[in-house]
mmCIF file of C-alpha atoms in Angstrom:
data_model
loop_
_atom_site.group_PDB
_atom_site.id
_atom_site.type_symbol
_atom_site.label_atom_id
_atom_site.label_comp_id
_atom_site.label_asym_id
_atom_site.label_seq_id
_atom_site.Cartn_x
_atom_site.Cartn_y
_atom_site.Cartn_z
ATOM 1 C CA MET A 4 48.144 -69.938 13.980
ATOM 2 C CA ALA A 5 46.325 -69.791 10.616
ATOM 3 C CA ASP A 6 43.655 -72.311 11.845
ATOM 4 C CA ASP A 7 43.241 -70.247 15.058
ATOM 5 C CA LYS A 8 42.656 -67.038 12.922
ATOM 6 C CA LYS A 9 40.099 -68.788 10.882
ATOM 7 C CA ARG A 10 38.222 -70.068 13.850
ATOM 8 C CA ASP A 11 38.433 -66.633 15.444
ATOM 9 C CA ASP A 12 36.948 -65.186 12.112
ATOM 10 C CA ILE A 13 34.123 -67.767 12.140
ATOM 11 C CA ALA A 14 33.344 -67.131 15.759
ATOM 12 C CA ILE A 15 33.150 -63.406 14.987
ATOM 13 C CA ASP A 16 30.950 -64.049 12.066
ATOM 14 C CA MET A 17 28.631 -66.307 14.075
ATOM 15 C CA ALA A 18 28.572 -63.698 16.811
ATOM 16 C CA ASP A 19 27.638 -61.009 14.371
ATOM 17 C CA LEU A 20 24.739 -63.191 13.054
ATOM 18 C CA ASN A 21 23.332 -63.508 16.752
ATOM 19 C CA GLU A 22 23.640 -59.873 17.381
ATOM 20 C CA PRO A 23 20.428 -57.821 16.763
ATOM 21 C CA PRO A 24 20.510 -55.752 13.658
ATOM 22 C CA ALA A 25 21.904 -52.235 13.845
ATOM 23 C CA PRO A 26 19.420 -49.426 13.931
ATOM 24 C CA PRO A 27 18.960 -47.522 10.645
ATOM 25 C CA ARG A 28 20.998 -44.661 10.046
ATOM 26 C CA GLN A 29 19.391 -41.273 10.470
ATOM 27 C CA ALA A 30 18.917 -39.186 7.492
ATOM 28 C CA ALA A 31 21.423 -36.422 6.966
ATOM 29 C CA ASN A 32 20.373 -32.896 8.131
ATOM 30 C CA PRO A 33 18.989 -31.126 4.928
ATOM 31 C CA ALA A 34 20.441 -27.933 6.080
ATOM 32 C CA VAL A 35 23.929 -29.421 6.292
ATOM 33 C CA ALA A 36 23.455 -31.285 2.965
ATOM 34 C CA VAL A 37 22.582 -27.832 1.291
ATOM 35 C CA ALA A 38 25.531 -26.151 2.850
ATOM 36 C CA ASN A 39 27.900 -28.698 1.628
ATOM 37 C CA ASN A 40 26.445 -28.774 -1.810
ATOM 38 C CA PRO A 41 29.182 -27.124 -4.071
ATOM 39 C CA ILE A 42 26.547 -25.843 -6.489
ATOM 40 C CA ILE A 43 24.941 -23.543 -3.869
ATOM 41 C CA PRO A 44 28.098 -21.528 -2.952
ATOM 42 C CA ILE A 45 29.375 -21.252 -6.450
ATOM 43 C CA LEU A 46 26.035 -19.852 -7.534
ATOM 44 C CA SER A 47 26.089 -17.644 -4.793
ATOM 45 C CA TYR A 48 29.447 -16.417 -5.476
ATOM 46 C CA CYS A 49 28.646 -15.707 -9.001
ATOM 47 C CA GLY A 50 25.314 -14.110 -8.031
ATOM 48 C CA SER A 51 26.880 -11.657 -5.542
ATOM 49 C CA SER A 52 29.588 -10.657 -7.918
ATOM 50 C CA ILE A 53 27.125 -9.754 -10.543
ATOM 51 C CA LEU A 54 24.938 -7.996 -8.005
ATOM 52 C CA MET A 55 27.688 -5.940 -6.832
ATOM 53 C CA THR A 56 28.864 -4.761 -10.410
ATOM 54 C CA VAL A 57 25.453 -4.179 -11.743
ATOM 55 C CA THR A 58 24.307 -2.123 -8.592
ATOM 56 C CA ASN A 59 27.394 0.060 -8.751
ATOM 57 C CA LYS A 60 26.877 0.535 -12.514
ATOM 58 C CA PHE A 61 23.237 1.454 -11.863
ATOM 59 C CA VAL A 62 24.204 4.194 -9.431
ATOM 60 C CA LEU A 63 27.145 5.552 -11.350
ATOM 61 C CA SER A 64 25.319 5.596 -14.613
ATOM 62 C CA GLY A 65 22.720 8.023 -13.334
ATOM 63 C CA THR A 66 22.607 11.536 -14.886
ATOM 64 C CA GLY A 67 25.865 13.334 -13.968
ATOM 65 C CA PHE A 68 26.460 11.273 -10.563
ATOM 66 C CA ASN A 69 29.600 12.757 -9.013
ATOM 67 C CA LEU A 70 29.500 11.743 -5.289
ATOM 68 C CA ASN A 71 31.708 8.826 -5.535
ATOM 69 C CA PHE A 72 33.269 9.192 -2.255
ATOM 70 C CA PHE A 73 29.814 9.261 -0.511
ATOM 71 C CA LEU A 74 28.971 6.089 -2.410
ATOM 72 C CA LEU A 75 32.014 4.312 -1.189
ATOM 73 C CA CYS A 76 31.253 5.610 2.394
ATOM 74 C CA VAL A 77 27.799 4.388 2.372
ATOM 75 C CA GLN A 78 29.034 0.892 1.229
ATOM 76 C CA SER A 79 31.667 0.839 3.884
ATOM 77 C CA VAL A 80 29.273 1.810 6.667
ATOM 78 C CA VAL A 81 26.693 -0.998 5.268
ATOM 79 C CA CYS A 82 29.436 -3.596 5.447
ATOM 80 C CA VAL A 83 30.581 -2.774 8.830
ATOM 81 C CA VAL A 84 27.111 -2.866 10.348
ATOM 82 C CA ALA A 85 26.397 -6.035 8.424
ATOM 83 C CA ILE A 86 29.392 -7.921 9.542
ATOM 84 C CA GLN A 87 29.059 -6.678 12.995
ATOM 85 C CA THR A 88 25.484 -7.988 13.076
ATOM 86 C CA CYS A 89 26.422 -11.286 11.611
ATOM 87 C CA LYS A 90 29.284 -11.589 14.499
ATOM 88 C CA THR A 91 26.625 -10.944 17.190
ATOM 89 C CA MET A 92 24.454 -13.587 15.683
ATOM 90 C CA GLY A 93 27.334 -16.053 15.845
ATOM 91 C CA VAL A 94 27.352 -16.455 11.888
ATOM 92 C CA ILE A 95 30.828 -15.295 11.357
ATOM 93 C CA THR A 96 33.803 -14.554 13.765
ATOM 94 C CA TYR A 97 36.585 -11.901 13.515
ATOM 95 C CA ARG A 98 38.874 -10.215 16.049
ATOM 96 C CA ASP A 99 37.850 -7.080 17.990
ATOM 97 C CA PHE A 100 39.427 -3.695 17.032
ATOM 98 C CA ASN A 101 42.949 -2.983 18.155
ATOM 99 C CA SER A 102 44.685 0.184 17.754
ATOM 100 C CA ASP A 103 48.167 -1.337 17.106
ATOM 101 C CA GLU A 104 46.814 -3.498 14.302
ATOM 102 C CA ALA A 105 44.870 -0.605 12.975
ATOM 103 C CA LYS A 106 48.134 1.546 12.590
ATOM 104 C CA LYS A 107 49.848 -1.469 10.816
ATOM 105 C CA TRP A 108 46.944 -1.874 8.398
ATOM 106 C CA PHE A 109 46.251 1.741 7.646
ATOM 107 C CA PRO A 110 48.565 1.964 4.686
ATOM 108 C CA ILE A 111 46.589 -0.872 3.120
ATOM 109 C CA THR A 112 43.500 0.972 3.625
ATOM 110 C CA ILE A 113 44.816 3.954 1.855
ATOM 111 C CA LEU A 114 45.681 1.673 -1.176
ATOM 112 C CA LEU A 115 42.201 0.242 -0.896
ATOM 113 C CA ILE A 116 40.645 3.713 -1.149
ATOM 114 C CA GLY A 117 42.650 4.353 -4.238
ATOM 115 C CA MET A 118 41.584 1.135 -5.779
ATOM 116 C CA ILE A 119 37.898 1.363 -5.171
ATOM 117 C CA TYR A 120 37.743 5.081 -5.984
ATOM 118 C CA THR A 121 39.351 4.640 -9.437
ATOM 119 C CA SER A 122 37.144 1.592 -9.972
ATOM 120 C CA THR A 123 34.135 3.677 -9.575
ATOM 121 C CA LYS A 124 35.421 6.144 -11.902
ATOM 122 C CA ALA A 125 36.365 3.662 -14.597
ATOM 123 C CA LEU A 126 33.077 1.865 -14.324
ATOM 124 C CA GLN A 127 31.300 5.222 -14.477
ATOM 125 C CA PHE A 128 32.880 5.994 -18.034
ATOM 126 C CA LEU A 129 33.105 2.417 -19.370
ATOM 127 C CA SER A 130 30.771 -0.365 -19.968
ATOM 128 C CA ILE A 131 30.712 -3.339 -17.710
ATOM 129 C CA PRO A 132 32.009 -5.711 -20.432
ATOM 130 C CA VAL A 133 34.904 -3.429 -21.347
ATOM 131 C CA TYR A 134 35.592 -2.815 -17.581
ATOM 132 C CA THR A 135 35.679 -6.432 -16.838
ATOM 133 C CA ILE A 136 37.995 -7.183 -19.779
ATOM 134 C CA PHE A 137 40.422 -4.427 -18.791
ATOM 135 C CA LYS A 138 40.392 -5.580 -15.253
ATOM 136 C CA ASN A 139 42.274 -8.701 -16.423
ATOM 137 C CA LEU A 140 45.237 -6.515 -16.992
ATOM 138 C CA THR A 141 45.670 -6.175 -13.233
ATOM 139 C CA ILE A 142 46.522 -9.880 -13.091
ATOM 140 C CA ILE A 143 49.607 -9.254 -15.299
ATOM 141 C CA LEU A 144 50.874 -6.523 -12.903
ATOM 142 C CA ILE A 145 50.317 -8.592 -9.913
ATOM 143 C CA ALA A 146 52.130 -11.597 -11.513
ATOM 144 C CA TYR A 147 55.196 -9.661 -12.301
ATOM 145 C CA GLY A 148 55.072 -7.727 -8.835
ATOM 146 C CA GLU A 149 55.261 -11.214 -7.262
ATOM 147 C CA VAL A 150 58.231 -12.084 -9.422
ATOM 148 C CA LEU A 151 59.904 -8.891 -8.401
ATOM 149 C CA TRP A 152 59.132 -8.716 -4.619
ATOM 150 C CA PHE A 153 58.177 -12.421 -3.696
ATOM 151 C CA GLY A 154 60.307 -14.540 -5.779
ATOM 152 C CA GLY A 155 57.410 -15.759 -7.979
ATOM 153 C CA SER A 156 57.485 -17.162 -11.514
ATOM 154 C CA VAL A 157 55.636 -16.847 -14.711
ATOM 155 C CA THR A 158 55.188 -19.944 -16.663
ATOM 156 C CA GLY A 159 54.765 -20.187 -20.477
ATOM 157 C CA MET A 160 51.153 -20.987 -20.242
ATOM 158 C CA ALA A 161 50.465 -18.058 -17.954
ATOM 159 C CA LEU A 162 52.502 -15.769 -20.426
ATOM 160 C CA PHE A 163 50.167 -16.936 -23.106
ATOM 161 C CA SER A 164 47.188 -16.063 -21.065
ATOM 162 C CA PHE A 165 48.651 -12.615 -20.645
ATOM 163 C CA GLY A 166 48.800 -12.131 -24.296
ATOM 164 C CA LEU A 167 45.281 -13.152 -24.710
ATOM 165 C CA MET A 168 44.248 -10.530 -21.998
ATOM 166 C CA VAL A 169 45.953 -7.742 -23.789
ATOM 167 C CA LEU A 170 44.482 -8.801 -27.135
ATOM 168 C CA SER A 171 40.935 -8.817 -25.538
ATOM 169 C CA SER A 172 41.547 -5.292 -24.229
ATOM 170 C CA VAL A 173 42.672 -4.095 -27.458
ATOM 171 C CA ILE A 174 39.768 -5.547 -29.333
ATOM 172 C CA ALA A 175 37.374 -4.083 -26.596
ATOM 173 C CA ALA A 176 38.827 -0.534 -26.991
ATOM 174 C CA TRP A 177 38.723 -0.732 -30.870
ATOM 175 C CA ALA A 178 35.102 -1.944 -30.616
ATOM 176 C CA ASP A 179 34.059 0.746 -28.219
ATOM 177 C CA ILE A 180 35.694 3.550 -30.454
ATOM 178 C CA GLN A 181 34.243 2.142 -33.758
ATOM 179 C CA HIS A 182 30.806 1.855 -32.109
ATOM 180 C CA ALA A 183 31.056 5.487 -31.065
ATOM 181 C CA LEU A 184 32.148 6.603 -34.460
ATOM 182 C CA GLN A 185 29.348 4.696 -36.369
ATOM 183 C CA ASN A 186 26.664 6.023 -33.990
ATOM 184 C CA TYR A 187 27.792 9.594 -33.920
ATOM 185 C CA GLY A 188 29.621 10.157 -37.072
ATOM 186 C CA HIS A 189 33.337 10.886 -37.660
ATOM 187 C CA SER A 190 32.917 14.703 -37.475
ATOM 188 C CA ASN A 191 30.136 15.209 -35.042
ATOM 189 C CA ASN A 192 30.745 16.817 -31.750
ATOM 190 C CA ALA A 193 28.700 14.095 -29.990
ATOM 191 C CA ALA A 194 31.172 11.454 -31.357
ATOM 192 C CA SER A 195 34.018 13.658 -30.025
ATOM 193 C CA ASP A 196 32.298 13.935 -26.622
ATOM 194 C CA LYS A 197 31.894 10.106 -26.584
ATOM 195 C CA ILE A 198 35.462 9.281 -27.618
ATOM 196 C CA SER A 199 36.713 11.654 -24.788
ATOM 197 C CA THR A 200 34.521 10.037 -22.234
ATOM 198 C CA LEU A 201 35.914 6.603 -23.329
ATOM 199 C CA ASN A 202 39.482 7.959 -23.052
ATOM 200 C CA SER A 203 38.847 9.143 -19.597
ATOM 201 C CA GLY A 204 37.439 5.769 -18.793
ATOM 202 C CA TYR A 205 40.724 4.082 -20.189
ATOM 203 C CA ILE A 206 42.907 6.455 -18.116
ATOM 204 C CA TRP A 207 40.982 5.770 -14.962
ATOM 205 C CA MET A 208 41.141 2.042 -15.725
ATOM 206 C CA LEU A 209 44.884 2.260 -16.045
ATOM 207 C CA VAL A 210 45.287 3.882 -12.595
ATOM 208 C CA ASN A 211 42.764 1.389 -11.287
ATOM 209 C CA CYS A 212 44.989 -1.560 -12.514
ATOM 210 C CA LEU A 213 48.015 0.043 -11.010
ATOM 211 C CA SER A 214 46.347 0.906 -7.642
ATOM 212 C CA SER A 215 44.805 -2.800 -7.530
ATOM 213 C CA ALA A 216 48.025 -4.312 -8.147
ATOM 214 C CA ALA A 217 49.660 -2.141 -5.374
ATOM 215 C CA TYR A 218 46.911 -2.914 -2.796
ATOM 216 C CA VAL A 219 46.968 -6.806 -3.466
ATOM 217 C CA LEU A 220 50.882 -6.886 -3.280
ATOM 218 C CA GLY A 221 50.954 -4.588 -0.380
ATOM 219 C CA MET A 222 48.201 -6.522 1.369
ATOM 220 C CA ARG A 223 50.194 -9.627 0.897
ATOM 221 C CA LYS A 224 53.189 -8.227 2.541
ATOM 222 C CA ARG A 225 51.432 -6.526 5.336
ATOM 223 C CA ILE A 226 49.182 -9.479 6.118
ATOM 224 C CA LYS A 227 52.214 -11.327 7.492
ATOM 225 C CA LEU A 228 52.407 -8.724 10.240
ATOM 226 C CA THR A 229 48.771 -9.087 11.464
ATOM 227 C CA ASN A 230 48.007 -12.533 10.302
ATOM 228 C CA PHE A 231 44.464 -11.349 9.376
ATOM 229 C CA LYS A 232 41.794 -13.718 8.011
ATOM 230 C CA ASP A 233 38.979 -12.751 5.603
ATOM 231 C CA PHE A 234 36.672 -10.907 7.935
ATOM 232 C CA ASP A 235 39.358 -9.337 9.900
ATOM 233 C CA THR A 236 40.577 -7.804 6.574
ATOM 234 C CA MET A 237 37.127 -6.723 5.727
ATOM 235 C CA PHE A 238 36.403 -5.241 9.102
ATOM 236 C CA TYR A 239 39.532 -3.135 9.344
ATOM 237 C CA ASN A 240 39.332 -2.062 5.669
ATOM 238 C CA ASN A 241 35.796 -0.704 5.921
ATOM 239 C CA LEU A 242 36.039 0.623 9.438
ATOM 240 C CA LEU A 243 39.261 2.643 8.748
ATOM 241 C CA SER A 244 38.175 3.818 5.308
ATOM 242 C CA ILE A 245 34.786 5.320 6.671
ATOM 243 C CA PRO A 246 36.317 8.539 8.215
ATOM 244 C CA ILE A 247 38.680 9.023 5.267
ATOM 245 C CA LEU A 248 35.856 8.594 2.671
ATOM 246 C CA LEU A 249 33.500 10.907 4.653
ATOM 247 C CA VAL A 250 36.282 13.658 4.809
ATOM 248 C CA CYS A 251 36.949 13.461 1.157
ATOM 249 C CA SER A 252 33.279 13.553 0.348
ATOM 250 C CA LEU A 253 32.617 16.600 2.401
ATOM 251 C CA VAL A 254 35.868 18.519 1.254
ATOM 252 C CA VAL A 255 36.105 17.409 -2.410
ATOM 253 C CA GLU A 256 32.668 16.726 -3.527
ATOM 254 C CA ASN A 257 29.735 19.270 -4.140
ATOM 255 C CA TRP A 258 27.001 19.062 -1.452
ATOM 256 C CA SER A 259 24.948 21.989 -2.662
ATOM 257 C CA SER A 260 21.021 21.160 -2.827
ATOM 258 C CA GLU A 261 21.020 21.446 -6.475
ATOM 259 C CA ASN A 262 23.857 18.921 -6.941
ATOM 260 C CA VAL A 263 22.314 16.490 -4.432
ATOM 261 C CA ASN A 264 18.950 16.748 -6.386
ATOM 262 C CA LYS A 265 21.025 16.138 -9.520
ATOM 263 C CA ASN A 266 22.628 13.078 -8.156
ATOM 264 C CA PHE A 267 19.584 11.791 -6.482
ATOM 265 C CA PRO A 268 16.523 12.751 -8.644
ATOM 266 C CA ALA A 269 13.242 12.334 -6.832
ATOM 267 C CA PRO A 270 11.779 9.604 -9.147
ATOM 268 C CA GLN A 271 14.873 7.428 -8.726
ATOM 269 C CA ARG A 272 16.001 8.449 -5.164
ATOM 270 C CA THR A 273 14.658 5.504 -3.435
ATOM 271 C CA ASN A 274 16.016 2.928 -6.043
ATOM 272 C CA LEU A 275 19.402 4.574 -5.850
ATOM 273 C CA ILE A 276 19.660 4.510 -2.003
ATOM 274 C CA LEU A 277 18.644 0.781 -2.110
ATOM 275 C CA ALA A 278 21.097 0.091 -4.664
ATOM 276 C CA MET A 279 23.972 1.646 -2.651
ATOM 277 C CA VAL A 280 22.836 -0.593 0.297
ATOM 278 C CA PHE A 281 22.807 -3.748 -1.831
ATOM 279 C CA SER A 282 26.170 -2.958 -3.337
ATOM 280 C CA GLY A 283 27.668 -2.769 0.307
ATOM 281 C CA LEU A 284 25.899 -5.926 1.416
ATOM 282 C CA SER A 285 27.067 -7.698 -1.899
ATOM 283 C CA SER A 286 30.661 -6.997 -0.699
ATOM 284 C CA VAL A 287 29.891 -9.129 2.374
ATOM 285 C CA PHE A 288 28.253 -11.749 0.294
ATOM 286 C CA ILE A 289 31.337 -11.986 -2.097
ATOM 287 C CA SER A 290 33.834 -12.405 0.923
ATOM 288 C CA TYR A 291 31.458 -15.078 2.595
ATOM 289 C CA THR A 292 30.634 -17.132 -0.392
ATOM 290 C CA SER A 293 34.365 -16.984 -1.504
ATOM 291 C CA ALA A 294 35.385 -18.542 1.648
ATOM 292 C CA TRP A 295 32.422 -20.959 1.442
ATOM 293 C CA CYS A 296 33.489 -21.941 -1.950
ATOM 294 C CA VAL A 297 37.004 -22.773 -0.826
ATOM 295 C CA ARG A 298 35.750 -24.874 2.162
ATOM 296 C CA VAL A 299 33.143 -26.833 0.267
ATOM 297 C CA THR A 300 35.179 -27.458 -2.977
ATOM 298 C CA SER A 301 38.683 -26.523 -3.240
ATOM 299 C CA SER A 302 41.165 -23.635 -4.030
ATOM 300 C CA THR A 303 41.457 -24.904 -7.637
ATOM 301 C CA THR A 304 37.727 -25.131 -8.157
ATOM 302 C CA TYR A 305 37.495 -21.711 -6.696
ATOM 303 C CA SER A 306 40.198 -20.321 -9.056
ATOM 304 C CA MET A 307 38.311 -21.866 -11.999
ATOM 305 C CA VAL A 308 34.938 -20.221 -10.900
ATOM 306 C CA GLY A 309 36.750 -16.899 -10.594
ATOM 307 C CA ALA A 310 37.924 -17.430 -14.242
ATOM 308 C CA LEU A 311 34.375 -18.546 -15.465
ATOM 309 C CA ASN A 312 32.626 -15.722 -13.601
ATOM 310 C CA LYS A 313 33.835 -13.107 -15.796
ATOM 311 C CA LEU A 314 31.578 -14.323 -18.583
ATOM 312 C CA PRO A 315 28.200 -13.742 -16.668
ATOM 313 C CA ILE A 316 29.427 -10.431 -15.357
ATOM 314 C CA ALA A 317 30.208 -9.159 -18.828
ATOM 315 C CA LEU A 318 26.992 -10.496 -20.204
ATOM 316 C CA SER A 319 25.192 -8.631 -17.384
ATOM 317 C CA GLY A 320 26.313 -5.373 -19.042
ATOM 318 C CA LEU A 321 24.667 -6.485 -22.339
ATOM 319 C CA VAL A 322 21.438 -7.564 -20.560
ATOM 320 C CA PHE A 323 20.933 -4.696 -18.067
ATOM 321 C CA PHE A 324 22.487 -1.755 -19.727
ATOM 322 C CA ASP A 325 22.964 -0.432 -23.260
ATOM 323 C CA ALA A 326 26.403 -1.911 -23.910
ATOM 324 C CA PRO A 327 26.960 -2.140 -27.659
ATOM 325 C CA VAL A 328 26.403 -5.825 -28.894
ATOM 326 C CA THR A 329 28.576 -6.077 -31.909
ATOM 327 C CA LEU A 330 30.858 -8.877 -33.251
ATOM 328 C CA PRO A 331 34.149 -7.228 -32.069
ATOM 329 C CA SER A 332 32.556 -6.537 -28.620
ATOM 330 C CA VAL A 333 31.330 -10.148 -28.268
ATOM 331 C CA SER A 334 34.801 -11.459 -29.707
ATOM 332 C CA ALA A 335 36.550 -9.309 -26.873
ATOM 333 C CA ILE A 336 34.471 -10.977 -24.307
ATOM 334 C CA GLY A 337 35.176 -14.438 -25.656
ATOM 335 C CA VAL A 338 38.865 -13.814 -25.860
ATOM 336 C CA GLY A 339 38.907 -12.391 -22.279
ATOM 337 C CA PHE A 340 36.954 -15.300 -21.122
ATOM 338 C CA VAL A 341 39.430 -17.837 -22.597
ATOM 339 C CA SER A 342 42.386 -15.907 -21.245
ATOM 340 C CA GLY A 343 40.971 -16.301 -17.667
ATOM 341 C CA ILE A 344 40.501 -19.920 -18.282
ATOM 342 C CA VAL A 345 44.052 -20.430 -19.505
ATOM 343 C CA TYR A 346 45.493 -18.428 -16.620
ATOM 344 C CA ALA A 347 43.608 -20.442 -14.091
ATOM 345 C CA LEU A 348 44.720 -23.679 -15.563
ATOM 346 C CA ALA A 349 48.236 -22.192 -15.673
ATOM 347 C CA LYS A 350 48.021 -21.541 -11.900
ATOM 348 C CA VAL A 351 46.579 -25.046 -11.220
ATOM 349 C CA ARG A 352 49.450 -26.655 -13.101
ATOM 350 C CA GLN A 353 52.140 -24.591 -11.369
ATOM 351 C CA SER A 354 50.593 -25.237 -7.892
ATOM 352 C CA SER A 355 50.615 -28.927 -8.674
ATOM 353 C CA LYS A 356 54.312 -29.060 -9.188
ATOM 354 C CA PRO A 357 56.409 -30.071 -6.027
ATOM 355 C CA LYS A 358 57.880 -27.178 -4.108
ATOM 356 C CA MET A 359 61.589 -26.631 -4.350
ATOM 357 C CA VAL A 360 63.478 -26.756 -1.133
ATOM 358 C CA GLY A 361 65.361 -23.734 -0.374
ATOM 359 C CA LEU A 362 63.263 -21.198 -2.170
ATOM 360 C CA PRO A 363 60.299 -20.718 0.130
ATOM 361 C CA THR A 364 59.372 -17.416 -1.531
ATOM 362 C CA THR A 365 58.647 -19.092 -4.745
ATOM 363 C CA ASN A 366 55.358 -20.582 -3.638
ATOM 364 C CA THR A 367 54.748 -18.647 -0.456
ATOM 365 C CA PRO A 368 51.162 -19.331 0.934
ATOM 366 C CA ILE A 369 48.859 -16.424 1.137
ATOM 367 C CA SER A 370 45.745 -15.915 3.158
ATOM 368 C CA ALA A 371 42.156 -16.666 1.650
ATOM 369 C CA SER A 372 41.455 -12.863 1.663
ATOM 370 C CA SER A 373 44.377 -12.201 -0.619
ATOM 371 C CA GLN A 374 43.616 -15.131 -2.864
ATOM 372 C CA SER A 375 40.047 -14.070 -2.981
ATOM 373 C CA MET A 376 40.957 -10.580 -3.978
ATOM 374 C CA ARG A 377 43.441 -11.865 -6.720
ATOM 375 C CA ASP A 378 40.639 -13.907 -8.312
ATOM 376 C CA GLY A 379 38.069 -11.358 -7.632
ATOM 377 C CA LEU A 380 40.062 -8.873 -9.475
ATOM 378 C CA LYS A 381 39.310 -10.849 -12.803
ATOM 379 C CA SER A 382 35.621 -10.149 -12.476
#
């Protein structure tokens, strides 16, 4: 039997020698090679995150800008138009509008509006580095919310990262207040106004952290009823929020000609409108590139990218705006950056452990949209 096998092998080898050589392999499609290159989606995700934060800050840092609901409404309209255009072109797919699904998802849209509105108010009063650092506190609220409502767990390494997040926030707040006192004096009215502005920003940031955690936890629970994917979530969120934001803008905000000219001064009007449009498009880019990152790399790599992405976002505030560059402020950015890495490593280590039978809520899988939001809240 062994001899027969050897003869068969020899016969096969001889037959292979007599066969004509195989045609050369065709070169890989350059477009496919670029699309599967992990560097491209990672850079695209980081760039879109920075673009959205910087453009929002540019609009909100205008002289006395107070049309926040209108800004969010424009962004939602741009987002719906953009993803509908991409769907028509066959670039992306998502389900068509369904009134029953809209009713199920409407409470999540209300939570989203609370999150994005308080986000614009906090970003309006705080610098980008401080805003980015304080945004980390949302992770703590989400983690313990999952412990209470989804049977999650917090490891020692994650708890250590939470301590670093709180420490970085304290350093950032102290650096901001010290910079205001040094620049304006301890007894100057300008210093008091600056500190009052910072305090308003801290209050809005606290409300934003609470509303962001409520949105993410609520979306995780509600998404089981609808089984939404990334662009389904984006479509319904933006479409349902447009009428609410429009009504809030018309009822709450001042639409007198004087206030409109104040918000959109003639020399900067075109740039402000373009920034609004770009900020709306960047939200589409973030969702698309985050899904692209997960597809080309892995969820672990995507989590690390989300952690590392906080550094360039914070630095963009130092580059493009007049955020104070001091030793305490840079230290706060560094500690916040390290806390994000430690937290990402803690989640990677926790996910690598075998799942426990009988406790399905401990490691309940979530949709990519929920995961993207959780990691995006870090930046």
